[in-house]
Backbone as a ProteinNet text record, in pm:
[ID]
protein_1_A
[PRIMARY]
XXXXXXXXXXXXXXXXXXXXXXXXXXXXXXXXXXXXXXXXXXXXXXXXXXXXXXXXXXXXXXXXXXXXXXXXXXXXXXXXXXXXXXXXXXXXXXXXXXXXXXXXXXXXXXXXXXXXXXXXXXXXXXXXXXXXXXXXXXXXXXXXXXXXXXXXXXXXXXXXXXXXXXXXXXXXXXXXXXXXXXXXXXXXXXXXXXXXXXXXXXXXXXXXXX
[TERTIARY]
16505.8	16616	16611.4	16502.1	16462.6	16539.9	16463.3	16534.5	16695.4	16805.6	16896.1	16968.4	16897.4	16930	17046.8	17021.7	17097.9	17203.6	17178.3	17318.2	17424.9	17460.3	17495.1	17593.9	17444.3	17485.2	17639.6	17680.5	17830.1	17732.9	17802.3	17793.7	17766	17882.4	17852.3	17710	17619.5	17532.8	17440.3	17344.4	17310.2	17180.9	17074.3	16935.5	16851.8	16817.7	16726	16764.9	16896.6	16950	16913.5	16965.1	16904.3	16799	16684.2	16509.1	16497.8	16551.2	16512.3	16572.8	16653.2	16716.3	16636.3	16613.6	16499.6	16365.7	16301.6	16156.9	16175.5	16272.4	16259.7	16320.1	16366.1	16358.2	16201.4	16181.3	16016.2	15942.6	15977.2	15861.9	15869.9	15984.5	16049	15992.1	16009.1	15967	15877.9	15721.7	15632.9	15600.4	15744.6	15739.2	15857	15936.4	15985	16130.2	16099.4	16268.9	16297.5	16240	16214.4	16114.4	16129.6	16072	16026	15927.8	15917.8	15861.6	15887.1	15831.3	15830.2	15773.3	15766.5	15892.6	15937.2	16020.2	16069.9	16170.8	16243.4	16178.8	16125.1	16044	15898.4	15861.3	15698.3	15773.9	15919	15897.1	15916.8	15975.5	15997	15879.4	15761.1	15636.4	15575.5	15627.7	15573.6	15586.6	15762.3	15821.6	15832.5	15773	15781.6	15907.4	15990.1	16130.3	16117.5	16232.2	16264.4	16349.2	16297.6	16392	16539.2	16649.8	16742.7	16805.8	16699.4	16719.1	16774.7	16648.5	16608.5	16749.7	16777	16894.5	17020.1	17008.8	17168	17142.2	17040	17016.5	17092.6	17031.6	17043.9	17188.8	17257.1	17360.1	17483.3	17465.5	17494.8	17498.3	17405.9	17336.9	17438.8	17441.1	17488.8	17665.4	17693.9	17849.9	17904	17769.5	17814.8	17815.9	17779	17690	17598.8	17493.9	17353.5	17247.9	17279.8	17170.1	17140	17062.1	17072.7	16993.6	17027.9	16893.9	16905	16797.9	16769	16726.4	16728	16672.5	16667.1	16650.2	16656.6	16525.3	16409.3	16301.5	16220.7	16143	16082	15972.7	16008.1	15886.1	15899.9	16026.6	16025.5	16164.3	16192.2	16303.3	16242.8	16371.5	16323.5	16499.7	16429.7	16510.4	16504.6	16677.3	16656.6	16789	16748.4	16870.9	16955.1	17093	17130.8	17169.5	17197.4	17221.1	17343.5	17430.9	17550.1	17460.4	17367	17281.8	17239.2	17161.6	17046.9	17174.5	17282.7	17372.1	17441.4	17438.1	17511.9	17377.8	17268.9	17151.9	17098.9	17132	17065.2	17153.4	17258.1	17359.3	17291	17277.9	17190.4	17282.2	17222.6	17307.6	17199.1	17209.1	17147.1	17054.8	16908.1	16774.8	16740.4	16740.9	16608.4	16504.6	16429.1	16276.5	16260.3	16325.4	16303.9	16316.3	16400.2	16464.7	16326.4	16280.2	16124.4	16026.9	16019.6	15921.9	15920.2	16025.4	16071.5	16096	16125	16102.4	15974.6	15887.2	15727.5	15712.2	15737.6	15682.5	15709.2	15833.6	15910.6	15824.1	15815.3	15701.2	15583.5	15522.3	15368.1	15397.7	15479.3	15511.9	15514.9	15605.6	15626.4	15520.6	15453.5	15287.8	15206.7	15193.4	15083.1	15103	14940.1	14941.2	14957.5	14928.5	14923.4	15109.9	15222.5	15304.4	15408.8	15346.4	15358.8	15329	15217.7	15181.9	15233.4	15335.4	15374.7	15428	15510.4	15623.9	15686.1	15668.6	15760.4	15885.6	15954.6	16128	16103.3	16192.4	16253	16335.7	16357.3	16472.3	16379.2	16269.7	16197	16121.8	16089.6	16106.7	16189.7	16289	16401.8	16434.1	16435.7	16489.9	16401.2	16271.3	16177.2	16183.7	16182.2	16291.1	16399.3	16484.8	16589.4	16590.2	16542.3	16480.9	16405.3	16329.9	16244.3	16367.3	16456.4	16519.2	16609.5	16622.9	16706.7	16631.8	16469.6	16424.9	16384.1	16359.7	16306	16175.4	16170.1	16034.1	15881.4	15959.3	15836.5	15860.6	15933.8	15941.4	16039.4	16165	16192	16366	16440.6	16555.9	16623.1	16782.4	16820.3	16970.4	17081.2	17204.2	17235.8	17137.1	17126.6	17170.1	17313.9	17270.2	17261.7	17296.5	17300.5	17405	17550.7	17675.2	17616.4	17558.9	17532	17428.1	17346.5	17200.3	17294.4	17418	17458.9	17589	17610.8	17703	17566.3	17475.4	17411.7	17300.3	17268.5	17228.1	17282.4	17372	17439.9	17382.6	17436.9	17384.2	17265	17291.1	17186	17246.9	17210.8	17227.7	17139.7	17190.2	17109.3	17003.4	16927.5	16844.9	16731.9	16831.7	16735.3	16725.2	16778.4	16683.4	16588.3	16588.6	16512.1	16354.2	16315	16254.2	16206.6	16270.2	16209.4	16140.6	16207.6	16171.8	16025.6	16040.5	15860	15811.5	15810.4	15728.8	15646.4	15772.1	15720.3	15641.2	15670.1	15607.7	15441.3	15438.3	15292.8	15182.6	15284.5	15229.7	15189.5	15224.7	15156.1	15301.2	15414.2	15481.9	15600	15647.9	15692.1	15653.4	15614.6	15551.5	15647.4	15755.8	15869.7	15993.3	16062.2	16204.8	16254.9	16390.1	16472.1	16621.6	16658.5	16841.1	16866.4	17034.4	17104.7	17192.8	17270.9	17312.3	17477.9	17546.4	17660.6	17676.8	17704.7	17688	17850.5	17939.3	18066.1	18151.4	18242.3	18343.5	18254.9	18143.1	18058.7	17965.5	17940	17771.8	17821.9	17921.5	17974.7	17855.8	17888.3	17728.1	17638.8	17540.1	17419.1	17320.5	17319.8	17241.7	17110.6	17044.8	16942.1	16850.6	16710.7	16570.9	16492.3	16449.9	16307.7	16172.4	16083	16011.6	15899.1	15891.4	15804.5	15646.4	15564	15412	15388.5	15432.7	15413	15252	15135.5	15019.5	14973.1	15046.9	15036.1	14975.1	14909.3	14796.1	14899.9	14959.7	15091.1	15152.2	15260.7	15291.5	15219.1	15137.5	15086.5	14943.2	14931.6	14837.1	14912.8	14905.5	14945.6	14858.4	15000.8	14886.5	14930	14821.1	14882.9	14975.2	15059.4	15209.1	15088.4	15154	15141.8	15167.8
8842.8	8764.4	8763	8730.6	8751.3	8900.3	8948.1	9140.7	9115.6	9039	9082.2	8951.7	8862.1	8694.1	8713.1	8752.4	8743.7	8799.4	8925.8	9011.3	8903	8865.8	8759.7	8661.4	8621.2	8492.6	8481.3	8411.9	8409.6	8450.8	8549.1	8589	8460.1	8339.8	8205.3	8188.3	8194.1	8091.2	8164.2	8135.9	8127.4	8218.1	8266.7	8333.3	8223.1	8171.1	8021.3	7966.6	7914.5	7948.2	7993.7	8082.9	8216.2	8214	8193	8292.6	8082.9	7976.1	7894.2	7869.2	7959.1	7923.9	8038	8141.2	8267.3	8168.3	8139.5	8049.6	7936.5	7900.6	7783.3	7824.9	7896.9	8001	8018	8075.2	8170.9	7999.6	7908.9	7809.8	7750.6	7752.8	7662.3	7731.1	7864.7	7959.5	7908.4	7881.6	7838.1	7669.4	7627.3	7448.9	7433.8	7526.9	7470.6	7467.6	7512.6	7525.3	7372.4	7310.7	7171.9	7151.3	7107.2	7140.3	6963.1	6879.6	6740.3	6733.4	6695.6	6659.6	6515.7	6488.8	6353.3	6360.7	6464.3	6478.1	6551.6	6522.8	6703.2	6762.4	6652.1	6687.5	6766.6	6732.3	6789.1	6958.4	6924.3	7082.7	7121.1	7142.6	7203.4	7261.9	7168.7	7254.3	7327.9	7291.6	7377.8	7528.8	7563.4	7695.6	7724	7661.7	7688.8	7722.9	7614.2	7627.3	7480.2	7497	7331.9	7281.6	7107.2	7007.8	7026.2	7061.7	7107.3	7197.6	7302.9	7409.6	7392.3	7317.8	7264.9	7180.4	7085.6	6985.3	7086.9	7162.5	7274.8	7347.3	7429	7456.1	7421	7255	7177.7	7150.2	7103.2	7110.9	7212.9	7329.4	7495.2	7453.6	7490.8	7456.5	7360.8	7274.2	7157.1	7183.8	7207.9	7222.7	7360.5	7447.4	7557.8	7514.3	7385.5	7346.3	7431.3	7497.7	7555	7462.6	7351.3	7265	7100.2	7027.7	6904.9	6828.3	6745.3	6725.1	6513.7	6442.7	6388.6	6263.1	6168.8	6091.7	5946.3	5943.4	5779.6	5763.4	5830.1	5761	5750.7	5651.8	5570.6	5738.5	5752.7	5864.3	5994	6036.7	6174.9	6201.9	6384.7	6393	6513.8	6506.8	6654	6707.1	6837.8	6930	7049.4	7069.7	7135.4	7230.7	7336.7	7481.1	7467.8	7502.5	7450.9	7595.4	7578.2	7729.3	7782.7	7747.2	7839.1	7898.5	7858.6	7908.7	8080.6	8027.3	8140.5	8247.3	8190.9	8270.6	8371.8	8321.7	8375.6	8478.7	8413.6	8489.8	8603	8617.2	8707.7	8816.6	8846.2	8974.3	9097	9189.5	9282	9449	9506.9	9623.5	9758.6	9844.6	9941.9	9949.9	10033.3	10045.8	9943.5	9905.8	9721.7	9738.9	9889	9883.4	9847.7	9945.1	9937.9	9805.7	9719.3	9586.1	9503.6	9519.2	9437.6	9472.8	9592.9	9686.6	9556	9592.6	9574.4	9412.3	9370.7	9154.7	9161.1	9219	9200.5	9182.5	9287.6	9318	9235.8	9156.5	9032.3	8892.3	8906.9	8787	8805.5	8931.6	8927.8	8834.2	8943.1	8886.5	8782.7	8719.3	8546.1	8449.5	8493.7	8401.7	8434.5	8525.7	8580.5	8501	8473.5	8421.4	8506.2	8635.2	8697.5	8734.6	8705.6	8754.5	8639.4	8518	8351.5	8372.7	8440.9	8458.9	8538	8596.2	8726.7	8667.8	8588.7	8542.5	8410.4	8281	8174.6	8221	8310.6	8302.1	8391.9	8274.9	8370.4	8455.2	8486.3	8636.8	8733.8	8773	8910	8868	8800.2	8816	8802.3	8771.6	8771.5	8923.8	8986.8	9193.5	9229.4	9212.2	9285	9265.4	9130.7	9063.5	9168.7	9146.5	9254.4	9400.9	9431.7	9614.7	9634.1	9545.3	9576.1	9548.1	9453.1	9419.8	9546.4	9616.5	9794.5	9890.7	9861.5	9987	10066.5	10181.8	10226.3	10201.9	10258.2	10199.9	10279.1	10347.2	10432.7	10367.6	10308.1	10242.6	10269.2	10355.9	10444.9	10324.4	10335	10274.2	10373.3	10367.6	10462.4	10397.2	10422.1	10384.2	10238.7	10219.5	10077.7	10050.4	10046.2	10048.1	9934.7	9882.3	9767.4	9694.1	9737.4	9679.2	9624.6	9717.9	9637.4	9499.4	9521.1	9433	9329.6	9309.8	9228.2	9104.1	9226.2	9153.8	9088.2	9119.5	9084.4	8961.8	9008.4	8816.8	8760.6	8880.4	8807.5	8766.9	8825.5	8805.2	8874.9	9000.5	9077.4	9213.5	9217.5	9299.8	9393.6	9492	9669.2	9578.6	9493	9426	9392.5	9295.9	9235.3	9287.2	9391.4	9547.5	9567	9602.4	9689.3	9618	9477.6	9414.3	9408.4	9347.6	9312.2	9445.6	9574.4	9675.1	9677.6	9716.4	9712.8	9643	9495	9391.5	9443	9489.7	9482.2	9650	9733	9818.1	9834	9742.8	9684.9	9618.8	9498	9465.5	9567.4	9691.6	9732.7	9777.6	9679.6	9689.8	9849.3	9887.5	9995.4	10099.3	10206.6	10339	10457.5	10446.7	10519.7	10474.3	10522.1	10472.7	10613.1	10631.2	10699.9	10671.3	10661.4	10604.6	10688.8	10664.4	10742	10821.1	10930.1	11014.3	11044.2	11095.6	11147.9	11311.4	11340.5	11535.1	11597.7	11500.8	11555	11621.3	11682.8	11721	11763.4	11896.9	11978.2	11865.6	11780.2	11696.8	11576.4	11497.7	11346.8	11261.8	11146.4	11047.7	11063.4	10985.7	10974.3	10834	10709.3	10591.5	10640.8	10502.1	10477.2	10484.5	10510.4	10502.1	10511.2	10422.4	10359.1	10373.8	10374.7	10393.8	10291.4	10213.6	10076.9	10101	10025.5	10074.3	9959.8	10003.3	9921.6	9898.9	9946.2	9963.6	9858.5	9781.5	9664.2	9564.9	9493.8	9364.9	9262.6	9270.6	9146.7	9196.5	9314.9	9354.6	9360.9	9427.8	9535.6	9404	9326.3	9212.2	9091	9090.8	8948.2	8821	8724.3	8609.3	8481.1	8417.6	8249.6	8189.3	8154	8044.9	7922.2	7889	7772.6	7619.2
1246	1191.1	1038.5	974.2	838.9	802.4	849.4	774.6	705.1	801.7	739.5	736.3	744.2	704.6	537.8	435.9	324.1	314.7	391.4	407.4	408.1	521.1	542.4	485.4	371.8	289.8	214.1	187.9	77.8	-88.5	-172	-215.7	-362.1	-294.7	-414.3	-419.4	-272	-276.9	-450.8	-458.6	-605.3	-550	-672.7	-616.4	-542.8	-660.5	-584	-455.3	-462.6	-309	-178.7	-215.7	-91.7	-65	-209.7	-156.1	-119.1	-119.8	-36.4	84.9	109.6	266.4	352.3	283.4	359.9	365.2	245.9	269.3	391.8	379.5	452.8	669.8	686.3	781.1	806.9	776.9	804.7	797.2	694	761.6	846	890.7	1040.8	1131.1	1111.8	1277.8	1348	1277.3	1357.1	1441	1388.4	1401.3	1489.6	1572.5	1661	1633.1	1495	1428.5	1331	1354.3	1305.6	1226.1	1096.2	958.5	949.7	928.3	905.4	760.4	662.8	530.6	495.6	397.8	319.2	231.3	166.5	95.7	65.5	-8.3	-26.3	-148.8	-265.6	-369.3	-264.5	-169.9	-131.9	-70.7	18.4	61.9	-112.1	-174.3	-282	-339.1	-356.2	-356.5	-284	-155.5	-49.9	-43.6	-104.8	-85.5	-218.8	-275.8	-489.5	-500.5	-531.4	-585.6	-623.4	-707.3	-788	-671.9	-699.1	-621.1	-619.2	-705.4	-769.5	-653.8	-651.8	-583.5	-382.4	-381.3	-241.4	-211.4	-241	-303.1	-240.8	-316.8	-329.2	-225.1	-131.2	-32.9	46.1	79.3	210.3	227.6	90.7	64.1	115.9	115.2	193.2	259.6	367.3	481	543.4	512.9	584.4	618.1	504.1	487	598.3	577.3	725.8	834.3	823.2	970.3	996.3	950	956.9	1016.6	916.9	940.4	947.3	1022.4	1035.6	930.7	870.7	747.6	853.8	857.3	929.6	811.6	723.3	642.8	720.5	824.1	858.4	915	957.6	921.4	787.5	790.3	641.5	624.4	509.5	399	459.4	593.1	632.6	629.9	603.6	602	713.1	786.7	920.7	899.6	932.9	889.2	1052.2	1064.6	1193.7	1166.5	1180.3	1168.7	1328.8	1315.9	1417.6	1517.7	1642.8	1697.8	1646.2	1557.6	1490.2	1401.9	1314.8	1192.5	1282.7	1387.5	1491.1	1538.4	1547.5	1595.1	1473.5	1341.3	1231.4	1177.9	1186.2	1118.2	1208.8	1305.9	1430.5	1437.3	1354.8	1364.2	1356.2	1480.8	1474.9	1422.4	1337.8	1285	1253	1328.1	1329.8	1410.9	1403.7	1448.3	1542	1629.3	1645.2	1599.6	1652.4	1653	1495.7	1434.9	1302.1	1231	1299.5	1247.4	1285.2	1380.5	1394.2	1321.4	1270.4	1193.4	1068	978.6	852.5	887.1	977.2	1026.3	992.7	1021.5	1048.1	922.1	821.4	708.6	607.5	662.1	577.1	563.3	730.4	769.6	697.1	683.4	633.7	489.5	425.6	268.6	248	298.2	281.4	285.7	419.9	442.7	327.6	258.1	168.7	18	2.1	-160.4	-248.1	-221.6	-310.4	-362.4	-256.1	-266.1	-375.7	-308.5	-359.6	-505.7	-581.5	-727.8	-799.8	-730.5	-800.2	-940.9	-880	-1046.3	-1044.6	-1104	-1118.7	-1078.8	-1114.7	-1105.4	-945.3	-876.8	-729.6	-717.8	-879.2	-872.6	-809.5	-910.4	-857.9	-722.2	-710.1	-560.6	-444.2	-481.7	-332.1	-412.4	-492.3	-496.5	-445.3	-401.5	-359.3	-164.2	-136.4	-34.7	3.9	-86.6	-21.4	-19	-123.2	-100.5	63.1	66.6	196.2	319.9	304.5	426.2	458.6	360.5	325.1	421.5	341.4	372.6	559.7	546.1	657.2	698.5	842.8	900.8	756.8	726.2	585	481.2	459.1	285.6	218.4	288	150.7	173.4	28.1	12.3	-33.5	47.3	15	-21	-72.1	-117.8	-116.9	-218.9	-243	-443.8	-450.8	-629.3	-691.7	-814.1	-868.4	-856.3	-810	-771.4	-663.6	-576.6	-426.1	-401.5	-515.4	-526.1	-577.8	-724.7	-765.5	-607.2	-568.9	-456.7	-376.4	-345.6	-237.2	-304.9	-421.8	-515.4	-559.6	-657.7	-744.4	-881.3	-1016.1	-1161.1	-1164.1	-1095.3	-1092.5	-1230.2	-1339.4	-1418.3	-1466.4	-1509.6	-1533	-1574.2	-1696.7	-1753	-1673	-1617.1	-1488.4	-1368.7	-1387.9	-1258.8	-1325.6	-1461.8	-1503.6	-1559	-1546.8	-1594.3	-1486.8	-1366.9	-1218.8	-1134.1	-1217.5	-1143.2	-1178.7	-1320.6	-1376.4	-1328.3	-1301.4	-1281.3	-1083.9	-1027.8	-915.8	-895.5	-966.5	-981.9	-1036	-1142.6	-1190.8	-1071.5	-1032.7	-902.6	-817.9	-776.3	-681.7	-511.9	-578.8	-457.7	-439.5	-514.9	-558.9	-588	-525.1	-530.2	-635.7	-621.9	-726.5	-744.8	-782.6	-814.3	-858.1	-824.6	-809.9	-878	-998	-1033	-990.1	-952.5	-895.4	-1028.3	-964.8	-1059.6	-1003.7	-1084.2	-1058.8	-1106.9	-974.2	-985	-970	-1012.9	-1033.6	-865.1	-930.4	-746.5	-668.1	-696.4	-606.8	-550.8	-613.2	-557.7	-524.8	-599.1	-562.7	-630.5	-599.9	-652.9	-564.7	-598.9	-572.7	-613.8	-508.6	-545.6	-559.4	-584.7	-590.5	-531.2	-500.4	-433.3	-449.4	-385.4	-408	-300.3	-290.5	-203.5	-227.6	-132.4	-132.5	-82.9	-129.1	-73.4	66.6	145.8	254.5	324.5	211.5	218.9	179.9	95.6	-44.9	94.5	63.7	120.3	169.4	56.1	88.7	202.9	193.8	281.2	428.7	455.7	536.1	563.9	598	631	731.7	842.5	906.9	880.1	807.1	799.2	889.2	892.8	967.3	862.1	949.2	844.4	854.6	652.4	630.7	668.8
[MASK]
++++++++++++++++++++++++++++++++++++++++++++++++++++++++++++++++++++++++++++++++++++++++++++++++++++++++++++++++++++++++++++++++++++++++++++++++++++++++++++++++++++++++++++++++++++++++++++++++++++++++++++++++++

C-alpha cells in the first residue's frame, strides 16, 4: 500500500504533508490501524515532523474522510484511518510481485534510524520515498522527470533536485543518475534515471516498527 500511497495524494497537499500521512500509515500498520498518543505534539516527535505539520495532516485526512482523530479521552488522542482511506490507498497498478518487492523496501526504510538521520527537512526524504515507489524490482527509475517529481510533491525545482540529488547520493542511496536528454524527430526525448542501491542497510534490512 505504501509503494504507491502518494501517487494518489492531491497535488495541494504540501511535502511535510505527505511524508506525514506516509509516516503515519507505516506506524499504524503494526497497531491495528489505530494509532493512541498523548498528543499530537508527542506523535510529531515520534515521525520527526513539526506539530504544524501533523495539525495540517490530520486536518486532510479528516476532510477526505481518511481518518478518525478521537480527542475525548483525558491526555490521548487515537487516531484511526478509515476503510475509504484502505480503499483509496490500495489502488493496485502494474506488477504486484514487484509492488510487494518495492512495499517491502519502503517498509524497511521507514523503520530504520539510519534512514530517520538522513536530513531534518522531509523534502529529501519523501524524493527518495518516491524514486523507490517508481523503481523496479533492481533499483532502476525510469521516466520519471522533474515536471513529474514537481506534480507528484510539488515545489520541487531543478535546485532542489539537484541539492537533494547529491545529498542522497553522498548518503549511499543512489548508485547513478542519468538526466534526460532530447534527441530531436529521429530519437524524441528521453527522462531521467536513476538507479538506487537497494543494498543500502536502510533499505535492504527488515526492522521491528517502532
Amino acid at each position: 500500500m505504501l509503494s504507491f500511497l502518494w501517487l494518489e495524494l492531491s497535488v495541494l497537499v504540501m511535502i511535510p504533508s505527505k511524508f506525514f500521512i506516509i509516516t503515519l500509515c507505516h506506524f499504524s500498520s503494526d497497531k491495528e490501524a489505530i494509532v493512541k498518543v498523548e498528543s499530537e505534539k508527542a506523535l510529531a516527535n515520534v515521525l520527526g515532523v513539526s506539530l504544524s505539520t501533523v495539525k495540517q495532516g490530520i486536518r486532510y485526512l479528516e476532510a477526505q474522510d481518511f481518518l478518525l482523530c478521537d480527542k475525548t479521552e483525558a491526555a490521548v488522542v487515537k487516531l484511526e484511518f478509515t476503510d475509504a482511506f484502505f480503499k483509496y490507498a490500495t489502488k493496485v497498478s502494474g506488477n504486484v510481485e514487484v509492488e510487494k518487492i518495492v512495499g517491502q523496501k519502503i517498509d524497511n526504510l521507514l523503520s530504520s534510524a539510519i534512514f530517520k538521520s538522513l536530513s531534518k527537512r522531509v523534502a529529501a526524504k519523501l524524493f527518495l520515498l518516491t524514486l523507490l515507489a517508481h523503481s523496479d524490482e533492481y533499483g532502476i527509475v525510469r521516466n520519471l522527470s522533474i515536471k513529474d517529481l514537481h506534480e507528484l510533491m510539488g515545489r520541487f525545482s531543478k535546485d532542489r533536485h539537484r541539492s537533494q540529488l547529491n545529498l542522497l547520493k553522498k548518503a549511499g542511496y543512489i548508485i547513478e543518475y542519468s538526466p534526460g536528454m532530447s534527441g530531436g524527430i529521429l530519437l524524441g526525448k528521453q527522462k531521467s534515471e536513476y538507479l538506487l542501491n537497494l543494498g543500502h542497510r536502510a533499505v535492504s534490512v527488515s526492522y521491528t516498527h517502532l
